[in-house]
């Protein structure tokens, strides 16, 4: 019989992640981060544009900022920051620039969120929530994302 120490390091984290996702879907419903950006944009820009009747309808459609997914957004930023502080640079990337100029990072982030909204959701919505609910679209999207990532890594000369 295997002891807990002999288990692969990713297994306990994978099980914990699965349990948390299942609880999240059961308690709150499907989660996704890109909808939070939509809610933030509606809440911030609606009153400024002066389109009050349309804004009220869009706020109702977008949902409340108090949704559980809203907490994913600061958690992503904090998690990325903490991971960088604790882990340091990624081995093998010593020759690459350490920091991309912020305008390029901002543009990349905006394009990612626009693409996610055009696709009807982000990877956390499609893959994590979708697969946990056994949605065929989540499985297909997940396979496409990982397939494209492996192909891109191979073409870029990185091992995958």
Coordinates of N, CA, C and O in Angstrom, one line a residue:
X1 N 0.8 -1.2 0.0 CA 0.0 0.0 0.0 C 0.9 1.2 0.0 O 1.9 1.3 0.7
X2 N 0.5 2.2 -0.8 CA 1.3 3.5 -0.9 C 1.0 4.3 0.3 O -0.2 4.5 0.8
X3 N 2.0 5.0 0.8 CA 1.8 6.0 1.8 C 1.5 7.3 1.2 O 1.7 7.5 0.0
X4 N 1.1 8.3 2.0 CA 0.8 9.6 1.4 C 2.1 10.2 0.9 O 2.0 11.0 -0.1
X5 N 3.2 9.9 1.4 CA 4.5 10.5 0.9 C 4.8 10.0 -0.5 O 5.5 10.6 -1.2
X6 N 4.4 8.8 -0.8 CA 4.7 8.2 -2.1 C 3.8 8.6 -3.2 O 4.1 8.4 -4.4
X7 N 2.8 9.4 -2.9 CA 1.9 9.9 -3.9 C 2.5 11.0 -4.7 O 3.3 11.7 -4.1
X8 N 2.2 11.1 -5.9 CA 2.7 12.3 -6.7 C 2.3 13.6 -6.0 O 1.2 13.7 -5.5
X9 N 3.2 14.6 -6.1 CA 2.9 15.9 -5.4 C 1.7 16.6 -5.9 O 1.0 17.4 -5.2
X10 N 1.3 16.4 -7.2 CA 0.1 17.1 -7.7 C -1.2 16.4 -7.3 O -2.3 17.1 -7.3
X11 N -1.2 15.2 -6.8 CA -2.4 14.5 -6.6 C -3.3 15.1 -5.4 O -4.5 15.3 -5.6
X12 N -2.7 15.4 -4.3 CA -3.5 16.0 -3.2 C -4.1 17.4 -3.6 O -5.2 17.7 -3.4
X13 N -3.3 18.1 -4.4 CA -3.8 19.4 -4.8 C -4.9 19.3 -5.9 O -5.9 20.0 -5.9
X14 N -4.7 18.3 -6.8 CA -5.8 18.0 -7.8 C -7.1 17.6 -7.1 O -8.1 18.0 -7.5
X15 N -7.0 16.7 -6.1 CA -8.2 16.3 -5.4 C -8.8 17.5 -4.7 O -10.1 17.7 -4.8
X16 N -8.0 18.3 -4.0 CA -8.6 19.5 -3.3 C -9.2 20.4 -4.3 O -10.3 21.0 -4.0
X17 N -8.6 20.6 -5.5 CA -9.2 21.5 -6.5 C -10.5 21.0 -7.0 O -11.5 21.7 -7.1
X18 N -10.6 19.7 -7.2 CA -11.8 19.0 -7.7 C -12.9 19.2 -6.7 O -14.1 19.5 -7.0
X19 N -12.6 19.0 -5.4 CA -13.6 19.2 -4.4 C -14.1 20.6 -4.3 O -15.3 20.9 -4.2
X20 N -13.2 21.6 -4.3 CA -13.6 23.0 -4.3 C -14.4 23.4 -5.5 O -15.4 24.1 -5.3
X21 N -14.1 22.9 -6.7 CA -14.9 23.2 -7.9 C -16.3 22.6 -7.7 O -17.3 23.3 -8.0
X22 N -16.4 21.4 -7.3 CA -17.7 20.7 -7.1 C -18.5 21.5 -6.1 O -19.7 21.8 -6.4
X23 N -17.9 21.9 -5.0 CA -18.6 22.7 -4.0 C -19.1 24.0 -4.6 O -20.2 24.5 -4.3
X24 N -18.2 24.7 -5.3 CA -18.5 26.0 -5.9 C -19.7 25.9 -6.8 O -20.6 26.7 -6.8
X25 N -19.7 24.9 -7.7 CA -20.8 24.7 -8.7 C -22.1 24.4 -7.9 O -23.2 24.9 -8.3
X26 N -22.0 23.5 -6.9 CA -23.2 23.1 -6.1 C -23.8 24.3 -5.3 O -25.0 24.5 -5.3
X27 N -22.9 25.1 -4.7 CA -23.3 26.2 -3.9 C -23.7 27.5 -4.6 O -24.7 28.2 -4.3
X28 N -23.0 27.8 -5.7 CA -23.2 29.1 -6.4 C -23.6 29.0 -7.8 O -24.0 29.9 -8.5
X29 N -23.2 27.8 -8.4 CA -23.4 27.7 -9.9 C -22.1 27.8 -10.6 O -21.1 27.9 -10.0
X30 N -22.2 27.8 -11.9 CA -21.0 27.9 -12.7 C -20.2 29.2 -12.4 O -20.8 30.2 -12.2
X31 N -18.9 29.1 -12.5 CA -18.0 30.2 -12.2 C -17.2 30.6 -13.5 O -17.0 29.7 -14.3
X32 N -16.8 31.8 -13.6 CA -15.9 32.3 -14.7 C -15.5 33.7 -14.4 O -16.2 34.4 -13.7
X33 N -14.3 34.0 -14.8 CA -13.7 35.3 -14.5 C -14.1 36.4 -15.5 O -14.3 37.5 -15.1
X34 N -14.3 36.0 -16.8 CA -14.5 37.0 -17.8 C -15.8 37.8 -17.5 O -16.0 39.0 -17.9
X35 N -16.8 37.1 -16.9 CA -18.1 37.8 -16.6 C -17.9 38.9 -15.6 O -18.6 39.9 -15.6
X36 N -16.8 38.8 -14.7 CA -16.5 39.8 -13.8 C -16.1 41.1 -14.5 O -16.5 42.2 -14.1
X37 N -15.2 40.9 -15.5 CA -14.8 42.1 -16.3 C -16.0 42.8 -16.9 O -16.1 44.0 -16.9
X38 N -17.0 42.0 -17.4 CA -18.2 42.6 -18.0 C -19.0 43.4 -16.9 O -19.4 44.5 -17.2
X39 N -19.1 42.8 -15.7 CA -19.8 43.5 -14.7 C -19.1 44.8 -14.3 O -19.8 45.8 -14.1
X40 N -17.8 44.7 -14.2 CA -17.1 45.9 -13.8 C -17.2 47.0 -14.9 O -17.4 48.2 -14.5
X41 N -17.1 46.6 -16.1 CA -17.3 47.6 -17.2 C -18.7 48.2 -17.2 O -18.8 49.4 -17.4
X42 N -19.7 47.4 -17.0 CA -21.1 47.9 -17.0 C -21.3 48.9 -15.8 O -21.8 50.0 -16.0
X43 N -20.8 48.5 -14.6 CA -20.9 49.3 -13.5 C -20.2 50.6 -13.6 O -20.7 51.6 -13.1
X44 N -19.0 50.6 -14.2 CA -18.2 51.8 -14.3 C -18.6 52.7 -15.4 O -18.6 53.9 -15.3
X45 N -18.9 52.1 -16.6 CA -19.1 53.0 -17.8 C -20.6 53.3 -18.0 O -20.9 54.3 -18.7
X46 N -21.5 52.5 -17.5 CA -22.9 52.8 -17.7 C -23.3 54.2 -17.3 O -23.9 54.9 -18.1
X47 N -23.1 54.6 -16.1 CA -23.5 55.9 -15.7 C -22.8 57.0 -16.4 O -23.3 58.1 -16.6
X48 N -21.5 56.8 -16.8 CA -20.7 57.8 -17.4 C -21.2 58.1 -18.8 O -21.2 59.2 -19.3
X49 N -21.7 57.1 -19.5 CA -22.1 57.3 -20.9 C -23.5 58.0 -21.0 O -23.8 58.5 -22.1
X50 N -24.2 58.0 -20.0 CA -25.5 58.7 -20.0 C -26.6 57.8 -20.6 O -27.7 58.3 -20.8
X51 N -26.3 56.6 -21.0 CA -27.3 55.7 -21.5 C -28.1 55.0 -20.4 O -28.0 53.8 -20.2
X52 N -28.8 55.8 -19.6 CA -29.4 55.2 -18.4 C -30.4 54.1 -18.6 O -30.2 53.0 -18.0
X53 N -31.4 54.2 -19.5 CA -32.3 53.0 -19.6 C -31.6 51.8 -20.1 O -31.8 50.7 -19.6
X54 N -30.7 51.9 -21.1 CA -30.0 50.8 -21.6 C -29.0 50.2 -20.5 O -28.8 49.0 -20.4
X55 N -28.5 51.1 -19.7 CA -27.5 50.7 -18.7 C -28.2 49.9 -17.6 O -27.7 48.9 -17.2
X56 N -29.4 50.3 -17.2 CA -30.2 49.5 -16.2 C -30.4 48.1 -16.7 O -30.2 47.1 -16.0
X57 N -30.8 48.0 -18.0 CA -31.0 46.6 -18.5 C -29.8 45.8 -18.6 O -29.8 44.6 -18.3
X58 N -28.7 46.5 -18.9 CA -27.4 45.8 -19.0 C -26.9 45.4 -17.7 O -26.3 44.3 -17.5
X59 N -27.1 46.2 -16.7 CA -26.7 45.8 -15.3 C -27.5 44.6 -14.9 O -26.9 43.6 -14.3
X60 N -28.8 44.5 -15.2 CA -29.6 43.4 -14.8 C -29.1 42.1 -15.5 O -29.0 41.0 -15.0
X61 N -28.7 42.3 -16.8 CA -28.2 41.1 -17.6 C -26.8 40.7 -17.1 O -26.5 39.5 -17.0
X62 N -26.0 41.7 -16.7 CA -24.6 41.3 -16.3 C -24.6 40.7 -14.9 O -23.7 39.8 -14.7
X63 N -25.5 41.1 -14.1 CA -25.5 40.5 -12.7 C -24.8 41.4 -11.7 O -24.1 42.4 -12.1
X64 N -24.9 41.0 -10.5 CA -24.3 41.8 -9.4 C -22.8 41.6 -9.3 O -22.3 40.6 -9.5
X65 N -22.2 42.7 -8.9 CA -20.7 42.6 -8.6 C -20.5 41.8 -7.3 O -19.3 41.4 -7.1
X66 N -21.5 41.5 -6.6 CA -21.3 40.7 -5.3 C -21.3 39.2 -5.6 O -21.3 38.4 -4.7
X67 N -21.3 38.9 -6.9 CA -21.2 37.4 -7.3 C -19.9 36.8 -6.8 O -18.9 37.5 -6.7
X68 N -19.9 35.5 -6.5 CA -18.7 34.8 -6.0 C -17.5 34.9 -7.0 O -16.4 35.0 -6.6
X69 N -17.8 34.9 -8.3 CA -16.7 35.0 -9.3 C -15.9 36.3 -9.1 O -14.8 36.4 -9.6
X70 N -16.6 37.4 -8.6 CA -15.9 38.6 -8.5 C -14.6 38.5 -7.6 O -13.6 39.1 -7.9
X71 N -14.7 37.5 -6.7 CA -13.5 37.3 -5.8 C -12.4 36.6 -6.5 O -11.2 36.5 -6.0
X72 N -12.7 35.9 -7.6 CA -11.6 35.3 -8.4 C -10.7 36.3 -9.0 O -9.5 36.0 -9.1
X73 N -11.1 37.4 -9.4 CA -10.3 38.4 -10.0 C -9.2 38.9 -9.1 O -8.0 38.8 -9.5
X74 N -9.5 39.4 -7.9 CA -8.3 39.8 -7.0 C -7.5 38.6 -6.6 O -6.3 38.7 -6.4
X75 N -8.1 37.4 -6.5 CA -7.4 36.2 -6.2 C -6.4 35.9 -7.3 O -5.3 35.4 -7.0
X76 N -6.7 36.1 -8.5 CA -5.8 35.8 -9.6 C -4.6 36.7 -9.6 O -3.4 36.3 -9.7
X77 N -4.8 38.0 -9.3 CA -3.7 38.9 -9.2 C -2.8 38.6 -8.0 O -1.6 38.6 -8.1
X78 N -3.5 38.4 -6.9 CA -2.7 38.1 -5.7 C -1.9 36.8 -5.8 O -0.8 36.7 -5.4
X79 N -2.6 35.8 -6.4 CA -1.9 34.5 -6.6 C -0.7 34.6 -7.6 O 0.3 34.0 -7.3
X80 N -0.9 35.3 -8.6 CA 0.3 35.5 -9.6 C 1.4 36.2 -8.9 O 2.6 35.9 -9.1
X81 N 1.1 37.3 -8.1 CA 2.1 38.0 -7.4 C 2.8 37.2 -6.4 O 4.0 37.2 -6.3
X82 N 2.0 36.4 -5.6 CA 2.7 35.5 -4.6 C 3.5 34.4 -5.2 O 4.6 34.1 -4.7
X83 N 3.0 33.8 -6.3 CA 3.8 32.8 -6.9 C 5.1 33.3 -7.5 O 6.1 32.7 -7.3
X84 N 5.1 34.5 -8.0 CA 6.3 35.1 -8.5 C 7.3 35.4 -7.4 O 8.5 35.2 -7.5
X85 N 6.8 35.8 -6.2 CA 7.6 36.1 -5.1 C 8.2 34.9 -4.5 O 9.4 34.8 -4.1
X86 N 7.4 33.8 -4.4 CA 7.9 32.6 -3.7 C 8.7 31.7 -4.6 O 9.7 31.1 -4.2
X87 N 8.4 31.6 -5.9 CA 9.1 30.7 -6.8 C 10.3 31.3 -7.5 O 11.2 30.6 -7.9
X88 N 10.3 32.6 -7.8 CA 11.3 33.2 -8.5 C 11.2 33.0 -10.0 O 10.2 32.5 -10.5
X89 N 12.3 33.2 -10.7 CA 12.2 33.0 -12.2 C 12.1 31.6 -12.5 O 12.5 30.7 -11.8
X90 N 11.4 31.3 -13.7 CA 11.3 29.9 -14.2 C 12.6 29.5 -14.7 O 13.2 30.1 -15.6
X91 N 13.1 28.3 -14.3 CA 14.3 27.7 -14.8 C 14.2 27.6 -16.4 O 13.2 27.1 -16.9
X92 N 15.3 28.0 -17.0 CA 15.3 27.9 -18.5 C 14.9 29.2 -19.2 O 15.1 29.3 -20.4
X93 N 14.4 30.1 -18.4 CA 13.9 31.4 -19.0 C 14.9 32.5 -18.7 O 14.5 33.7 -18.7
X94 N 16.1 32.2 -18.3 CA 17.0 33.2 -17.8 C 17.3 34.3 -18.9 O 17.6 35.4 -18.6
X95 N 17.3 33.8 -20.2 CA 17.7 34.8 -21.2 C 16.5 35.6 -21.7 O 16.7 36.5 -22.5
X96 N 15.3 35.4 -21.3 CA 14.2 36.2 -21.7 C 14.0 37.4 -20.9 O 14.4 37.4 -19.7
X97 N 13.5 38.5 -21.4 CA 13.3 39.7 -20.6 C 12.4 39.4 -19.4 O 11.4 38.7 -19.5
X98 N 12.7 40.0 -18.3 CA 12.0 39.7 -17.1 C 10.6 40.4 -17.0 O 9.7 39.8 -16.5
X99 N 10.5 41.6 -17.6 CA 9.3 42.3 -17.5 C 8.9 42.8 -18.9 O 9.7 43.5 -19.5
X100 N 7.7 42.5 -19.4 CA 7.2 43.0 -20.6 C 6.7 44.4 -20.3 O 6.0 44.6 -19.2
X101 N 6.9 45.4 -21.1 CA 6.4 46.8 -20.8 C 4.9 46.7 -20.6 O 4.1 46.0 -21.2
X102 N 4.4 47.5 -19.6 CA 3.0 47.5 -19.2 C 2.0 47.7 -20.3 O 0.9 47.1 -20.3
X103 N 2.3 48.6 -21.3 CA 1.3 48.8 -22.3 C 1.0 47.5 -23.1 O -0.1 47.2 -23.4
X104 N 2.1 46.7 -23.3 CA 1.9 45.4 -24.0 C 1.1 44.4 -23.2 O 0.3 43.7 -23.7
X105 N 1.4 44.4 -21.9 CA 0.7 43.5 -21.0 C -0.8 43.9 -20.9 O -1.7 43.1 -20.9
X106 N -1.1 45.2 -20.9 CA -2.4 45.7 -20.8 C -3.2 45.3 -22.1 O -4.3 44.8 -22.1
X107 N -2.6 45.6 -23.2 CA -3.2 45.2 -24.5 C -3.4 43.7 -24.6 O -4.5 43.3 -25.0
X108 N -2.5 42.9 -24.2 CA -2.7 41.5 -24.2 C -3.8 41.1 -23.3 O -4.7 40.2 -23.7
X109 N -3.9 41.6 -22.1 CA -5.0 41.3 -21.2 C -6.4 41.7 -21.8 O -7.4 41.0 -21.7
X110 N -6.5 42.9 -22.4 CA -7.7 43.4 -23.0 C -8.1 42.4 -24.2 O -9.3 42.0 -24.3
X111 N -7.1 42.0 -25.0 CA -7.5 41.1 -26.1 C -7.9 39.7 -25.6 O -8.8 39.1 -26.2
X112 N -7.3 39.3 -24.5 CA -7.7 38.0 -23.9 C -9.2 38.1 -23.4 O -10.0 37.2 -23.7
X113 N -9.5 39.1 -22.7 CA -10.8 39.3 -22.2 C -11.8 39.4 -23.3 O -12.9 38.8 -23.2
X114 N -11.5 40.2 -24.3 CA -12.4 40.4 -25.5 C -12.7 39.0 -26.1 O -13.8 38.7 -26.5
X115 N -11.6 38.3 -26.3 CA -11.7 36.9 -26.9 C -12.6 36.0 -26.1 O -13.4 35.3 -26.6
X116 N -12.4 36.1 -24.8 CA -13.2 35.3 -23.9 C -14.7 35.6 -23.9 O -15.5 34.8 -23.9
X117 N -14.9 36.9 -24.0 CA -16.3 37.4 -24.0 C -17.0 37.0 -25.4 O -18.1 36.6 -25.4
X118 N -16.2 37.0 -26.5 CA -16.7 36.6 -27.8 C -17.0 35.1 -27.8 O -17.9 34.6 -28.5
X119 N -16.2 34.3 -27.0 CA -16.3 32.9 -27.0 C -17.4 32.5 -26.0 O -17.7 31.3 -25.8
X120 N -18.0 33.4 -25.3 CA -19.1 33.1 -24.4 C -18.5 32.7 -23.0 O -19.3 32.1 -22.2
X121 N -17.3 33.0 -22.7 CA -16.7 32.7 -21.4 C -15.2 32.4 -21.5 O -14.7 32.3 -22.6
X122 N -14.6 32.4 -20.4 CA -13.2 32.2 -20.3 C -12.8 30.7 -20.0 O -13.7 29.9 -19.9
X123 N -11.5 30.4 -19.9 CA -11.1 29.0 -19.6 C -11.7 28.5 -18.3 O -12.0 27.4 -18.2
X124 N -11.7 29.4 -17.3 CA -12.3 28.9 -16.0 C -13.8 28.6 -16.2 O -14.3 27.6 -15.6
X125 N -14.5 29.3 -17.0 CA -15.9 29.0 -17.2 C -16.1 27.8 -18.1 O -16.9 26.9 -17.7
X126 N -15.4 27.7 -19.2 CA -15.5 26.6 -20.1 C -14.9 25.3 -19.6 O -15.5 24.3 -19.6
X127 N -13.7 25.4 -19.2 CA -13.0 24.2 -18.8 C -13.4 23.7 -17.3 O -13.8 22.6 -17.1
X128 N -13.2 24.6 -16.4 CA -13.4 24.2 -15.0 C -14.8 24.0 -14.7 O -15.2 22.9 -14.3
X129 N -15.7 24.9 -14.9 CA -17.1 24.8 -14.7 C -17.7 23.8 -15.7 O -18.6 23.0 -15.3
X130 N -17.4 24.0 -17.0 CA -18.0 23.1 -18.0 C -17.7 21.6 -17.8 O -18.6 20.8 -17.9
X131 N -16.4 21.3 -17.6 CA -16.1 19.9 -17.4 C -16.7 19.3 -16.1 O -17.1 18.2 -16.1
X132 N -16.7 20.1 -15.1 CA -17.2 19.6 -13.8 C -18.7 19.4 -13.9 O -19.3 18.6 -13.2
X133 N -19.4 20.0 -14.9 CA -20.8 19.8 -15.1 C -21.0 18.8 -16.3 O -22.1 18.6 -16.7
X134 N -19.9 18.2 -16.8 CA -19.9 17.2 -17.8 C -20.5 17.8 -19.1 O -21.2 17.1 -19.9
X135 N -20.2 19.0 -19.4 CA -20.7 19.6 -20.7 C -19.7 19.3 -21.8 O -18.5 19.4 -21.7
X136 N -20.3 18.8 -22.9 CA -19.4 18.4 -24.0 C -18.6 19.6 -24.5 O -17.5 19.5 -24.9
X137 N -19.2 20.8 -24.5 CA -18.5 22.0 -25.0 C -17.3 22.3 -24.1 O -16.2 22.7 -24.6
X138 N -17.3 22.0 -22.8 CA -16.2 22.2 -21.9 C -15.1 21.2 -22.2 O -13.9 21.6 -22.3
X139 N -15.4 20.0 -22.5 CA -14.4 18.9 -22.9 C -13.8 19.3 -24.2 O -12.5 19.2 -24.3
X140 N -14.6 19.7 -25.2 CA -14.0 20.0 -26.5 C -13.1 21.3 -26.4 O -12.0 21.3 -26.9
X141 N -13.6 22.3 -25.7 CA -12.8 23.5 -25.5 C -11.5 23.2 -24.8 O -10.4 23.6 -25.1
X142 N -11.6 22.4 -23.7 CA -10.4 22.0 -22.9 C -9.3 21.2 -23.8 O -8.1 21.5 -23.8
X143 N -9.8 20.3 -24.6 CA -8.9 19.6 -25.5 C -8.3 20.5 -26.5 O -7.1 20.4 -26.9
X144 N -9.1 21.5 -27.1 CA -8.5 22.4 -28.0 C -7.5 23.3 -27.4 O -6.4 23.6 -28.0
X145 N -7.7 23.8 -26.2 CA -6.8 24.7 -25.5 C -5.5 23.9 -25.2 O -4.4 24.4 -25.5
X146 N -5.6 22.7 -24.6 CA -4.3 22.0 -24.3 C -3.6 21.5 -25.6 O -2.4 21.5 -25.7
X147 N -4.4 21.1 -26.6 CA -3.7 20.8 -27.9 C -3.0 21.9 -28.5 O -1.9 21.8 -29.0
X148 N -3.6 23.1 -28.5 CA -3.0 24.3 -29.0 C -1.8 24.7 -28.2 O -0.7 25.1 -28.8
X149 N -1.8 24.5 -26.9 CA -0.7 24.9 -26.0 C 0.5 23.9 -26.3 O 1.6 24.4 -26.4
X150 N 0.2 22.6 -26.5 CA 1.3 21.7 -26.7 C 1.9 22.0 -28.1 O 3.1 22.0 -28.2
X151 N 1.1 22.3 -29.1 CA 1.6 22.6 -30.4 C 2.4 23.9 -30.4 O 3.5 23.9 -31.0
X152 N 1.9 24.9 -29.7 CA 2.7 26.1 -29.6 C 4.0 26.0 -28.9 O 5.0 26.5 -29.3
X153 N 4.0 25.2 -27.8 CA 5.2 24.9 -27.1 C 6.2 24.2 -28.0 O 7.4 24.5 -28.0
X154 N 5.8 23.2 -28.8 CA 6.7 22.5 -29.7 C 7.2 23.4 -30.8 O 8.4 23.4 -31.1
X155 N 6.4 24.3 -31.3 CA 6.8 25.2 -32.4 C 7.8 26.2 -31.8 O 8.6 26.7 -32.5
X156 N 7.6 26.6 -30.6 CA 8.4 27.6 -29.9 C 9.7 27.0 -29.4 O 10.6 27.7 -28.9
X157 N 9.9 25.7 -29.6 CA 11.1 25.1 -29.2 C 11.2 24.7 -27.7 O 12.3 24.4 -27.2
X158 N 10.1 24.8 -27.0 CA 10.1 24.4 -25.6 C 9.6 22.9 -25.5 O 8.7 22.5 -26.3
X159 N 10.0 22.2 -24.5 CA 9.4 20.9 -24.3 C 8.1 21.0 -23.7 O 7.8 21.8 -22.8
X160 N 7.2 20.1 -24.1 CA 5.8 20.1 -23.5 C 5.5 18.7 -23.0 O 6.0 17.8 -23.4

